[in-house]
Amino acid sequence: MGDLPVLTGLGAPTSYASAVPALDTRTPPDAAVHEREIRPLRRLRWWQTLPIALLGTLGSLMFAFPLAFGSAGARATMIGMLGLLFTAASFGWGAMAARHAGYKWPGLPRRGSGQRAGWKAIAVYTLIALAACALAVWRVAYLR
């Protein structure tokens, strides 16, 4: 294929190849500046997840021990409910930290995308949370 004519500002046709600047093929100097993302990657680091995991573990153990060893009485019920509270708090804390880092729940849009969440996904997550809470409260109430 030949060079296609290009009209310049003066009206004189020139070839397309002469209108495109040549690429610079020189090697960069030793002290070249490399482009890099200025903002850090949005991900959770170990020091952010460690307190969440520790609180969740502590809450799970506090919830499980009175149930596992068949303890009865007001003290066992209180420890079980406090463990349930710690577990729920760590779950919420972890969900908010993940959302802040840019992660998302399946079926829900990313933060700041401007899209609305689907009602089916919200309904499923709500039913799962309500079922888990109902079973946990029923089990702790069973200790009495």
Coordinates of C-alpha atoms in Angstrom, one line a residue:
M1 CA 0.0 0.0 0.0
G2 CA 1.2 3.5 -0.8
D3 CA 1.2 6.5 1.5
L4 CA -2.2 8.0 1.9
P5 CA -2.4 11.8 1.3
V6 CA -3.1 13.9 4.3
L7 CA -4.2 17.5 4.1
T8 CA -2.2 19.8 6.3
G9 CA -3.1 23.2 7.6
L10 CA -1.7 24.9 4.5
G11 CA -3.9 22.8 2.2
A12 CA -0.9 21.1 0.5
P13 CA -1.2 17.3 0.6
T14 CA 1.6 15.4 2.3
S15 CA 2.1 11.7 2.8
Y16 CA 0.7 10.0 6.0
A17 CA 4.1 8.6 6.9
S18 CA 5.6 12.1 7.2
A19 CA 2.7 13.4 9.3
V20 CA 3.3 10.8 12.1
P21 CA 6.3 11.5 14.3
A22 CA 9.0 8.8 14.5
L23 CA 9.3 6.8 17.7
D24 CA 12.3 7.5 19.9
T25 CA 14.3 4.3 20.0
R26 CA 17.2 5.6 22.1
T27 CA 17.9 3.7 25.3
P28 CA 16.9 5.6 28.5
P29 CA 19.7 6.9 30.8
D30 CA 20.7 4.9 33.9
A31 CA 18.8 7.2 36.2
A32 CA 15.5 6.8 34.4
V33 CA 12.2 7.5 36.2
H34 CA 9.8 4.7 35.9
E35 CA 6.1 5.3 36.1
R36 CA 4.4 3.7 39.1
E37 CA 1.1 3.9 40.7
I38 CA 1.2 6.6 43.4
R39 CA -1.7 5.2 45.4
P40 CA -1.1 1.9 47.2
L41 CA -3.0 -1.1 46.2
R42 CA -6.3 -1.4 48.0
R43 CA -6.1 -4.6 49.9
L44 CA -6.2 -5.8 53.5
R45 CA -2.9 -6.3 55.2
W46 CA -2.1 -8.7 58.0
W47 CA -2.1 -6.0 60.7
Q48 CA -5.6 -5.0 59.6
T49 CA -7.0 -8.5 59.6
L50 CA -5.3 -9.7 62.8
P51 CA -7.5 -7.9 65.3
I52 CA -10.6 -8.8 63.4
A53 CA -9.6 -12.5 63.3
L54 CA -8.7 -12.5 67.0
L55 CA -12.0 -10.9 68.0
G56 CA -13.9 -13.4 65.9
T57 CA -11.9 -16.3 67.4
L58 CA -12.5 -15.1 71.0
G59 CA -16.2 -14.6 70.4
S60 CA -16.6 -18.0 68.8
L61 CA -14.8 -19.7 71.7
M62 CA -16.9 -17.8 74.2
F63 CA -20.0 -18.8 72.4
A64 CA -19.0 -22.4 71.9
F65 CA -17.6 -23.4 75.3
P66 CA -20.8 -23.0 77.4
L67 CA -22.7 -24.9 74.6
A68 CA -20.1 -27.7 74.3
F69 CA -19.7 -28.5 77.9
G70 CA -23.4 -28.2 78.8
S71 CA -23.0 -25.4 81.4
A72 CA -26.2 -24.1 82.6
G73 CA -27.1 -21.0 84.5
A74 CA -27.1 -17.2 84.1
R75 CA -23.3 -17.0 83.9
A76 CA -23.1 -19.5 80.9
T77 CA -25.9 -17.7 79.1
M78 CA -24.2 -14.3 79.6
I79 CA -20.8 -15.6 78.3
G80 CA -22.5 -17.2 75.3
M81 CA -24.4 -14.0 74.5
L82 CA -21.2 -12.0 74.9
G83 CA -19.4 -14.4 72.6
L84 CA -22.2 -14.0 70.1
L85 CA -21.8 -10.2 70.3
F86 CA -18.0 -10.4 69.8
T87 CA -18.5 -12.7 66.8
A88 CA -21.1 -10.5 65.2
A89 CA -18.9 -7.4 65.8
S90 CA -15.9 -9.0 64.2
F91 CA -18.0 -10.1 61.2
G92 CA -19.3 -6.5 60.8
W93 CA -15.8 -5.0 61.3
G94 CA -14.4 -7.4 58.7
A95 CA -17.1 -6.7 56.2
M96 CA -16.6 -3.0 56.5
A97 CA -12.8 -3.3 56.2
A98 CA -13.2 -5.4 53.1
R99 CA -15.6 -3.0 51.6
H100 CA -13.2 -0.1 52.3
A101 CA -10.4 -2.0 50.6
G102 CA -12.6 -2.4 47.5
Y103 CA -13.9 -6.0 47.9
K104 CA -17.5 -6.7 47.3
W105 CA -20.2 -9.3 48.1
P106 CA -21.4 -11.5 45.3
G107 CA -24.4 -9.9 43.7
L108 CA -23.7 -6.4 45.0
P109 CA -22.1 -3.5 43.1
R110 CA -18.7 -2.1 44.0
R111 CA -18.6 0.9 46.3
G112 CA -18.8 4.2 44.3
S113 CA -19.9 2.5 41.1
G114 CA -23.3 4.3 41.1
Q115 CA -25.2 1.1 40.5
R116 CA -28.0 -0.1 42.7
A117 CA -27.9 -3.4 44.5
G118 CA -30.3 -6.1 43.3
W119 CA -33.2 -6.8 45.7
K120 CA -32.6 -10.6 45.3
A121 CA -29.1 -10.5 46.6
I122 CA -30.1 -8.2 49.5
A123 CA -33.0 -10.6 50.4
V124 CA -30.8 -13.6 50.4
Y125 CA -28.2 -12.0 52.6
T126 CA -30.9 -10.7 55.0
L127 CA -32.5 -14.2 55.2
I128 CA -29.1 -15.8 55.9
A129 CA -28.2 -13.3 58.6
L130 CA -31.7 -13.6 60.3
A131 CA -31.5 -17.4 60.2
A132 CA -28.0 -17.4 61.8
C133 CA -29.1 -14.9 64.5
A134 CA -32.3 -16.8 65.2
L135 CA -30.4 -20.1 65.6
A136 CA -27.7 -18.5 67.8
V137 CA -30.2 -16.8 70.1
W138 CA -32.3 -20.0 70.3
R139 CA -29.3 -22.0 71.2
V140 CA -28.2 -19.6 73.9
A141 CA -31.7 -19.4 75.3
Y142 CA -31.7 -23.3 75.4
L143 CA -28.9 -23.1 78.0
R144 CA -31.5 -21.9 80.6

